[in-house]
């Protein structure tokens, strides 16, 4: 082999070794634990057990980002792991909420059951899959950070520019679906505004990409 071939092979080996090392970053290991917890949640026999495992998985999601930054171990693998697991977990929770709504003794009044099921299913496809998927896809092509997309909408700016707005929207979204699964009507009512806020903000991001224009007041 030539020196060039040997040098290229060495660099390739170093690159593969570094990529392999990323699999064992503490933040990425947390994501693996989240997957295990989600599997346990899906296999749970009661709504309470589902909420227990799901909530632990969700709380761990708060830790992986700060840990990666503190240890200077931010990686592409961690970015995609976090994004994909977030979408899968929320879709699972929304699906189980639609199942809970149809059961006897649901906290949702019978006349509202069809509407709630429609909204939950709409959120699975339009918010979690379509809106987030398009944003991530275009951020990779355009080189833009996904959180900067849709800022021509006031609602999106309120959601993404403020830590409180992001926290309020995300936590309320999860609490609303978990409340339906658990049959806790008071919590569902309290979380409903934040649920709607997050859903509309993400729909606005999708609309901004599809129909770009000047700043809006929505």
PDB file of C-alpha atoms in Angstrom:
ATOM      1  CA  UNK A   1       0.000   0.000   0.000  1.00  0.00           C
ATOM      2  CA  UNK A   2       1.073   3.573  -0.574  1.00  0.00           C
ATOM      3  CA  UNK A   3       1.560   6.105   2.213  1.00  0.00           C
ATOM      4  CA  UNK A   4      -1.639   7.773   1.075  1.00  0.00           C
ATOM      5  CA  UNK A   5      -3.610   4.517   1.404  1.00  0.00           C
ATOM      6  CA  UNK A   6      -2.149   3.802   4.839  1.00  0.00           C
ATOM      7  CA  UNK A   7      -2.872   7.340   6.001  1.00  0.00           C
ATOM      8  CA  UNK A   8      -6.431   7.195   4.726  1.00  0.00           C
ATOM      9  CA  UNK A   9      -6.990   3.843   6.418  1.00  0.00           C
ATOM     10  CA  UNK A  10      -5.632   5.250   9.674  1.00  0.00           C
ATOM     11  CA  UNK A  11      -7.920   8.264   9.538  1.00  0.00           C
ATOM     12  CA  UNK A  12     -10.863   6.032   8.676  1.00  0.00           C
ATOM     13  CA  UNK A  13     -10.097   3.798  11.631  1.00  0.00           C
ATOM     14  CA  UNK A  14      -9.862   6.775  13.955  1.00  0.00           C
ATOM     15  CA  UNK A  15     -13.200   8.058  12.644  1.00  0.00           C
ATOM     16  CA  UNK A  16     -14.891   4.714  13.202  1.00  0.00           C
ATOM     17  CA  UNK A  17     -13.374   4.472  16.672  1.00  0.00           C
ATOM     18  CA  UNK A  18     -14.682   7.929  17.551  1.00  0.00           C
ATOM     19  CA  UNK A  19     -18.152   7.079  16.224  1.00  0.00           C
ATOM     20  CA  UNK A  20     -18.154   3.863  18.252  1.00  0.00           C
ATOM     21  CA  UNK A  21     -17.142   5.846  21.332  1.00  0.00           C
ATOM     22  CA  UNK A  22     -20.232   8.039  20.922  1.00  0.00           C
ATOM     23  CA  UNK A  23     -22.469   5.030  21.545  1.00  0.00           C
ATOM     24  CA  UNK A  24     -21.263   5.008  25.148  1.00  0.00           C
ATOM     25  CA  UNK A  25     -21.608   8.692  25.951  1.00  0.00           C
ATOM     26  CA  UNK A  26     -23.570   9.005  29.239  1.00  0.00           C
ATOM     27  CA  UNK A  27     -26.225  11.169  27.553  1.00  0.00           C
ATOM     28  CA  UNK A  28     -26.768   8.536  24.857  1.00  0.00           C
ATOM     29  CA  UNK A  29     -26.917   5.769  27.457  1.00  0.00           C
ATOM     30  CA  UNK A  30     -29.733   7.727  29.094  1.00  0.00           C
ATOM     31  CA  UNK A  31     -31.582   7.575  25.773  1.00  0.00           C
ATOM     32  CA  UNK A  32     -31.156   3.797  25.677  1.00  0.00           C
ATOM     33  CA  UNK A  33     -32.652   3.611  29.170  1.00  0.00           C
ATOM     34  CA  UNK A  34     -35.552   5.721  27.939  1.00  0.00           C
ATOM     35  CA  UNK A  35     -36.239   3.157  25.216  1.00  0.00           C
ATOM     36  CA  UNK A  36     -36.312   0.356  27.806  1.00  0.00           C
ATOM     37  CA  UNK A  37     -38.707   2.362  29.973  1.00  0.00           C
ATOM     38  CA  UNK A  38     -40.989   2.987  26.991  1.00  0.00           C
ATOM     39  CA  UNK A  39     -41.076  -0.741  26.266  1.00  0.00           C
ATOM     40  CA  UNK A  40     -42.002  -1.374  29.905  1.00  0.00           C
ATOM     41  CA  UNK A  41     -44.716   1.282  29.642  1.00  0.00           C
ATOM     42  CA  UNK A  42     -46.200  -0.346  26.545  1.00  0.00           C
ATOM     43  CA  UNK A  43     -46.166  -3.739  28.285  1.00  0.00           C
ATOM     44  CA  UNK A  44     -47.831  -2.334  31.421  1.00  0.00           C
ATOM     45  CA  UNK A  45     -51.206  -3.751  32.427  1.00  0.00           C
ATOM     46  CA  UNK A  46     -52.699  -0.602  33.954  1.00  0.00           C
ATOM     47  CA  UNK A  47     -52.839   3.076  33.113  1.00  0.00           C
ATOM     48  CA  UNK A  48     -51.007   3.894  36.322  1.00  0.00           C
ATOM     49  CA  UNK A  49     -48.109   1.572  35.470  1.00  0.00           C
ATOM     50  CA  UNK A  50     -47.932   3.060  31.971  1.00  0.00           C
ATOM     51  CA  UNK A  51     -47.846   6.595  33.400  1.00  0.00           C
ATOM     52  CA  UNK A  52     -45.171   5.583  35.927  1.00  0.00           C
ATOM     53  CA  UNK A  53     -42.691   4.212  33.386  1.00  0.00           C
ATOM     54  CA  UNK A  54     -43.527   6.871  30.826  1.00  0.00           C
ATOM     55  CA  UNK A  55     -43.011   9.695  33.318  1.00  0.00           C
ATOM     56  CA  UNK A  56     -39.567   8.399  34.310  1.00  0.00           C
ATOM     57  CA  UNK A  57     -38.624   8.215  30.637  1.00  0.00           C
ATOM     58  CA  UNK A  58     -39.848  11.777  30.127  1.00  0.00           C
ATOM     59  CA  UNK A  59     -37.917  13.084  33.147  1.00  0.00           C
ATOM     60  CA  UNK A  60     -34.734  11.451  31.827  1.00  0.00           C
ATOM     61  CA  UNK A  61     -35.245  13.429  28.615  1.00  0.00           C
ATOM     62  CA  UNK A  62     -34.620  16.572  30.633  1.00  0.00           C
ATOM     63  CA  UNK A  63     -31.196  15.286  31.702  1.00  0.00           C
ATOM     64  CA  UNK A  64     -29.555  14.025  28.518  1.00  0.00           C
ATOM     65  CA  UNK A  65     -29.029  17.448  26.908  1.00  0.00           C
ATOM     66  CA  UNK A  66     -27.433  19.188  29.928  1.00  0.00           C
ATOM     67  CA  UNK A  67     -25.230  16.142  30.617  1.00  0.00           C
ATOM     68  CA  UNK A  68     -23.986  16.117  27.018  1.00  0.00           C
ATOM     69  CA  UNK A  69     -23.164  19.842  27.192  1.00  0.00           C
ATOM     70  CA  UNK A  70     -21.446  19.642  30.594  1.00  0.00           C
ATOM     71  CA  UNK A  71     -19.251  16.756  29.407  1.00  0.00           C
ATOM     72  CA  UNK A  72     -18.705  18.362  25.969  1.00  0.00           C
ATOM     73  CA  UNK A  73     -20.103  15.213  24.377  1.00  0.00           C
ATOM     74  CA  UNK A  74     -22.734  16.633  22.043  1.00  0.00           C
ATOM     75  CA  UNK A  75     -22.988  14.396  19.001  1.00  0.00           C
ATOM     76  CA  UNK A  76     -25.058  13.821  15.871  1.00  0.00           C
ATOM     77  CA  UNK A  77     -26.009  10.408  17.240  1.00  0.00           C
ATOM     78  CA  UNK A  78     -27.303  11.965  20.449  1.00  0.00           C
ATOM     79  CA  UNK A  79     -29.222  14.605  18.504  1.00  0.00           C
ATOM     80  CA  UNK A  80     -31.067  12.036  16.401  1.00  0.00           C
ATOM     81  CA  UNK A  81     -31.573   9.620  19.286  1.00  0.00           C
ATOM     82  CA  UNK A  82     -33.198  12.333  21.376  1.00  0.00           C
ATOM     83  CA  UNK A  83     -35.393  13.573  18.529  1.00  0.00           C
ATOM     84  CA  UNK A  84     -36.581  10.138  17.409  1.00  0.00           C
ATOM     85  CA  UNK A  85     -37.242   8.868  20.926  1.00  0.00           C
ATOM     86  CA  UNK A  86     -39.153  12.058  21.774  1.00  0.00           C
ATOM     87  CA  UNK A  87     -41.429  11.636  18.763  1.00  0.00           C
ATOM     88  CA  UNK A  88     -42.003   7.922  19.344  1.00  0.00           C
ATOM     89  CA  UNK A  89     -42.740   8.377  23.038  1.00  0.00           C
ATOM     90  CA  UNK A  90     -45.237  11.200  22.487  1.00  0.00           C
ATOM     91  CA  UNK A  91     -46.972   9.265  19.696  1.00  0.00           C
ATOM     92  CA  UNK A  92     -47.273   6.272  22.032  1.00  0.00           C
ATOM     93  CA  UNK A  93     -48.774   8.426  24.774  1.00  0.00           C
ATOM     94  CA  UNK A  94     -51.242  10.039  22.359  1.00  0.00           C
ATOM     95  CA  UNK A  95     -52.273   6.625  21.049  1.00  0.00           C
ATOM     96  CA  UNK A  96     -52.863   5.240  24.528  1.00  0.00           C
ATOM     97  CA  UNK A  97     -54.891   8.337  25.335  1.00  0.00           C
ATOM     98  CA  UNK A  98     -57.187   7.585  22.374  1.00  0.00           C
ATOM     99  CA  UNK A  99     -57.615   4.043  23.708  1.00  0.00           C
ATOM    100  CA  UNK A 100     -58.408   5.334  27.204  1.00  0.00           C
ATOM    101  CA  UNK A 101     -61.021   7.778  25.867  1.00  0.00           C
ATOM    102  CA  UNK A 102     -63.049   4.908  24.392  1.00  0.00           C
ATOM    103  CA  UNK A 103     -63.125   2.913  27.608  1.00  0.00           C
ATOM    104  CA  UNK A 104     -66.017   2.875  30.072  1.00  0.00           C
ATOM    105  CA  UNK A 105     -65.432   5.274  32.931  1.00  0.00           C
ATOM    106  CA  UNK A 106     -63.342   7.682  30.857  1.00  0.00           C
ATOM    107  CA  UNK A 107     -62.961  11.177  32.268  1.00  0.00           C
ATOM    108  CA  UNK A 108     -64.078  12.577  28.896  1.00  0.00           C
ATOM    109  CA  UNK A 109     -67.860  13.236  28.606  1.00  0.00           C
ATOM    110  CA  UNK A 110     -69.468  10.848  26.069  1.00  0.00           C
ATOM    111  CA  UNK A 111     -70.542  13.634  23.710  1.00  0.00           C
ATOM    112  CA  UNK A 112     -66.901  14.842  23.471  1.00  0.00           C
ATOM    113  CA  UNK A 113     -65.322  11.436  22.879  1.00  0.00           C
ATOM    114  CA  UNK A 114     -65.339  11.604  19.027  1.00  0.00           C
ATOM    115  CA  UNK A 115     -63.890  15.130  19.064  1.00  0.00           C
ATOM    116  CA  UNK A 116     -61.140  14.253  21.551  1.00  0.00           C
ATOM    117  CA  UNK A 117     -60.187  11.132  19.579  1.00  0.00           C
ATOM    118  CA  UNK A 118     -60.042  13.179  16.383  1.00  0.00           C
ATOM    119  CA  UNK A 119     -57.821  15.812  18.022  1.00  0.00           C
ATOM    120  CA  UNK A 120     -55.470  13.214  19.505  1.00  0.00           C
ATOM    121  CA  UNK A 121     -55.111  11.371  16.199  1.00  0.00           C
ATOM    122  CA  UNK A 122     -54.611  14.676  14.400  1.00  0.00           C
ATOM    123  CA  UNK A 123     -51.784  15.492  16.808  1.00  0.00           C
ATOM    124  CA  UNK A 124     -50.103  12.138  16.176  1.00  0.00           C
ATOM    125  CA  UNK A 125     -49.912  12.719  12.444  1.00  0.00           C
ATOM    126  CA  UNK A 126     -49.857  16.501  11.983  1.00  0.00           C
ATOM    127  CA  UNK A 127     -47.896  17.622  15.055  1.00  0.00           C
ATOM    128  CA  UNK A 128     -45.575  14.775  15.985  1.00  0.00           C
ATOM    129  CA  UNK A 129     -44.895  13.149  12.609  1.00  0.00           C
ATOM    130  CA  UNK A 130     -45.509  15.743   9.886  1.00  0.00           C
ATOM    131  CA  UNK A 131     -44.607  19.062  11.547  1.00  0.00           C
ATOM    132  CA  UNK A 132     -41.574  17.807  13.459  1.00  0.00           C
ATOM    133  CA  UNK A 133     -40.457  15.607  10.586  1.00  0.00           C
ATOM    134  CA  UNK A 134     -40.550  18.425   8.021  1.00  0.00           C
ATOM    135  CA  UNK A 135     -38.771  20.821  10.380  1.00  0.00           C
ATOM    136  CA  UNK A 136     -35.931  18.374  11.056  1.00  0.00           C
ATOM    137  CA  UNK A 137     -35.637  17.418   7.381  1.00  0.00           C
ATOM    138  CA  UNK A 138     -35.391  21.015   6.201  1.00  0.00           C
ATOM    139  CA  UNK A 139     -33.038  21.991   8.998  1.00  0.00           C
ATOM    140  CA  UNK A 140     -30.580  19.394   7.701  1.00  0.00           C
ATOM    141  CA  UNK A 141     -30.897  20.621   4.090  1.00  0.00           C
ATOM    142  CA  UNK A 142     -30.829  24.365   4.812  1.00  0.00           C
ATOM    143  CA  UNK A 143     -28.377  24.141   7.685  1.00  0.00           C
ATOM    144  CA  UNK A 144     -30.788  26.040   9.923  1.00  0.00           C
ATOM    145  CA  UNK A 145     -31.412  25.171  13.533  1.00  0.00           C
ATOM    146  CA  UNK A 146     -34.868  23.681  13.804  1.00  0.00           C
ATOM    147  CA  UNK A 147     -35.856  26.036  16.617  1.00  0.00           C
ATOM    148  CA  UNK A 148     -35.495  29.068  14.338  1.00  0.00           C
ATOM    149  CA  UNK A 149     -38.117  27.879  11.859  1.00  0.00           C
ATOM    150  CA  UNK A 150     -41.550  29.451  12.068  1.00  0.00           C
ATOM    151  CA  UNK A 151     -40.463  32.576  13.928  1.00  0.00           C
ATOM    152  CA  UNK A 152     -42.598  34.670  11.608  1.00  0.00           C
ATOM    153  CA  UNK A 153     -45.513  33.503  13.796  1.00  0.00           C
ATOM    154  CA  UNK A 154     -45.905  35.206  17.170  1.00  0.00           C
ATOM    155  CA  UNK A 155     -47.204  31.954  18.664  1.00  0.00           C
ATOM    156  CA  UNK A 156     -44.027  30.134  17.640  1.00  0.00           C
ATOM    157  CA  UNK A 157     -41.836  32.891  19.083  1.00  0.00           C
ATOM    158  CA  UNK A 158     -43.727  32.650  22.374  1.00  0.00           C
ATOM    159  CA  UNK A 159     -43.193  28.898  22.327  1.00  0.00           C
ATOM    160  CA  UNK A 160     -39.515  28.698  21.368  1.00  0.00           C
ATOM    161  CA  UNK A 161     -37.891  31.946  22.503  1.00  0.00           C
ATOM    162  CA  UNK A 162     -39.003  31.623  26.105  1.00  0.00           C
ATOM    163  CA  UNK A 163     -37.875  28.775  28.338  1.00  0.00           C
ATOM    164  CA  UNK A 164     -41.148  29.154  30.195  1.00  0.00           C
ATOM    165  CA  UNK A 165     -43.161  28.910  26.978  1.00  0.00           C
ATOM    166  CA  UNK A 166     -41.327  25.755  25.907  1.00  0.00           C
ATOM    167  CA  UNK A 167     -41.603  24.214  29.371  1.00  0.00           C
ATOM    168  CA  UNK A 168     -45.275  25.135  29.718  1.00  0.00           C
ATOM    169  CA  UNK A 169     -46.183  23.776  26.295  1.00  0.00           C
ATOM    170  CA  UNK A 170     -44.237  20.516  26.488  1.00  0.00           C
ATOM    171  CA  UNK A 171     -45.158  19.593  30.061  1.00  0.00           C
ATOM    172  CA  UNK A 172     -48.818  20.494  29.550  1.00  0.00           C
ATOM    173  CA  UNK A 173     -48.944  18.418  26.369  1.00  0.00           C
ATOM    174  CA  UNK A 174     -47.684  15.338  28.215  1.00  0.00           C
ATOM    175  CA  UNK A 175     -49.795  15.985  31.329  1.00  0.00           C
ATOM    176  CA  UNK A 176     -52.979  16.271  29.278  1.00  0.00           C
ATOM    177  CA  UNK A 177     -52.512  12.891  27.598  1.00  0.00           C
ATOM    178  CA  UNK A 178     -51.413  11.207  30.827  1.00  0.00           C
ATOM    179  CA  UNK A 179     -54.408  12.701  32.637  1.00  0.00           C
ATOM    180  CA  UNK A 180     -56.755  11.154  30.067  1.00  0.00           C
ATOM    181  CA  UNK A 181     -55.029   7.787  30.454  1.00  0.00           C
ATOM    182  CA  UNK A 182     -55.297   7.979  34.249  1.00  0.00           C
ATOM    183  CA  UNK A 183     -58.827   9.399  34.200  1.00  0.00           C
ATOM    184  CA  UNK A 184     -57.815  12.519  36.119  1.00  0.00           C
ATOM    185  CA  UNK A 185     -60.254  15.123  34.803  1.00  0.00           C
ATOM    186  CA  UNK A 186     -58.993  18.106  36.887  1.00  0.00           C
ATOM    187  CA  UNK A 187     -55.424  17.650  35.608  1.00  0.00           C
ATOM    188  CA  UNK A 188     -56.699  17.297  32.031  1.00  0.00           C
ATOM    189  CA  UNK A 189     -58.591  20.586  32.333  1.00  0.00           C
ATOM    190  CA  UNK A 190     -55.562  22.379  33.810  1.00  0.00           C
ATOM    191  CA  UNK A 191     -53.229  21.035  31.122  1.00  0.00           C
ATOM    192  CA  UNK A 192     -55.585  21.655  28.188  1.00  0.00           C
ATOM    193  CA  UNK A 193     -54.481  25.278  27.456  1.00  0.00           C
ATOM    194  CA  UNK A 194     -50.827  24.244  27.272  1.00  0.00           C
ATOM    195  CA  UNK A 195     -51.726  21.227  25.148  1.00  0.00           C
ATOM    196  CA  UNK A 196     -53.518  23.459  22.636  1.00  0.00           C
ATOM    197  CA  UNK A 197     -50.703  26.035  22.765  1.00  0.00           C
ATOM    198  CA  UNK A 198     -47.998  23.500  21.849  1.00  0.00           C
ATOM    199  CA  UNK A 199     -50.121  21.865  19.150  1.00  0.00           C
ATOM    200  CA  UNK A 200     -50.939  25.189  17.475  1.00  0.00           C
ATOM    201  CA  UNK A 201     -47.329  26.405  17.708  1.00  0.00           C
ATOM    202  CA  UNK A 202     -46.088  23.329  15.869  1.00  0.00           C
ATOM    203  CA  UNK A 203     -48.825  23.593  13.241  1.00  0.00           C
ATOM    204  CA  UNK A 204     -47.801  27.224  12.730  1.00  0.00           C
ATOM    205  CA  UNK A 205     -44.207  26.097  12.161  1.00  0.00           C
ATOM    206  CA  UNK A 206     -45.435  23.738   9.462  1.00  0.00           C
ATOM    207  CA  UNK A 207     -47.556  26.454   7.845  1.00  0.00           C
ATOM    208  CA  UNK A 208     -44.593  28.844   7.924  1.00  0.00           C
ATOM    209  CA  UNK A 209     -42.519  26.373   5.942  1.00  0.00           C
ATOM    210  CA  UNK A 210     -45.305  25.656   3.465  1.00  0.00           C
ATOM    211  CA  UNK A 211     -46.367  29.301   2.997  1.00  0.00           C
ATOM    212  CA  UNK A 212     -43.419  31.578   3.864  1.00  0.00           C
ATOM    213  CA  UNK A 213     -44.283  35.263   4.279  1.00  0.00           C
ATOM    214  CA  UNK A 214     -43.717  38.253   6.535  1.00  0.00           C
ATOM    215  CA  UNK A 215     -44.185  38.291  10.322  1.00  0.00           C
ATOM    216  CA  UNK A 216     -47.642  37.335  11.486  1.00  0.00           C
ATOM    217  CA  UNK A 217     -49.521  38.146  14.659  1.00  0.00           C
ATOM    218  CA  UNK A 218     -50.873  34.628  15.260  1.00  0.00           C
TER     219      UNK A 218
END
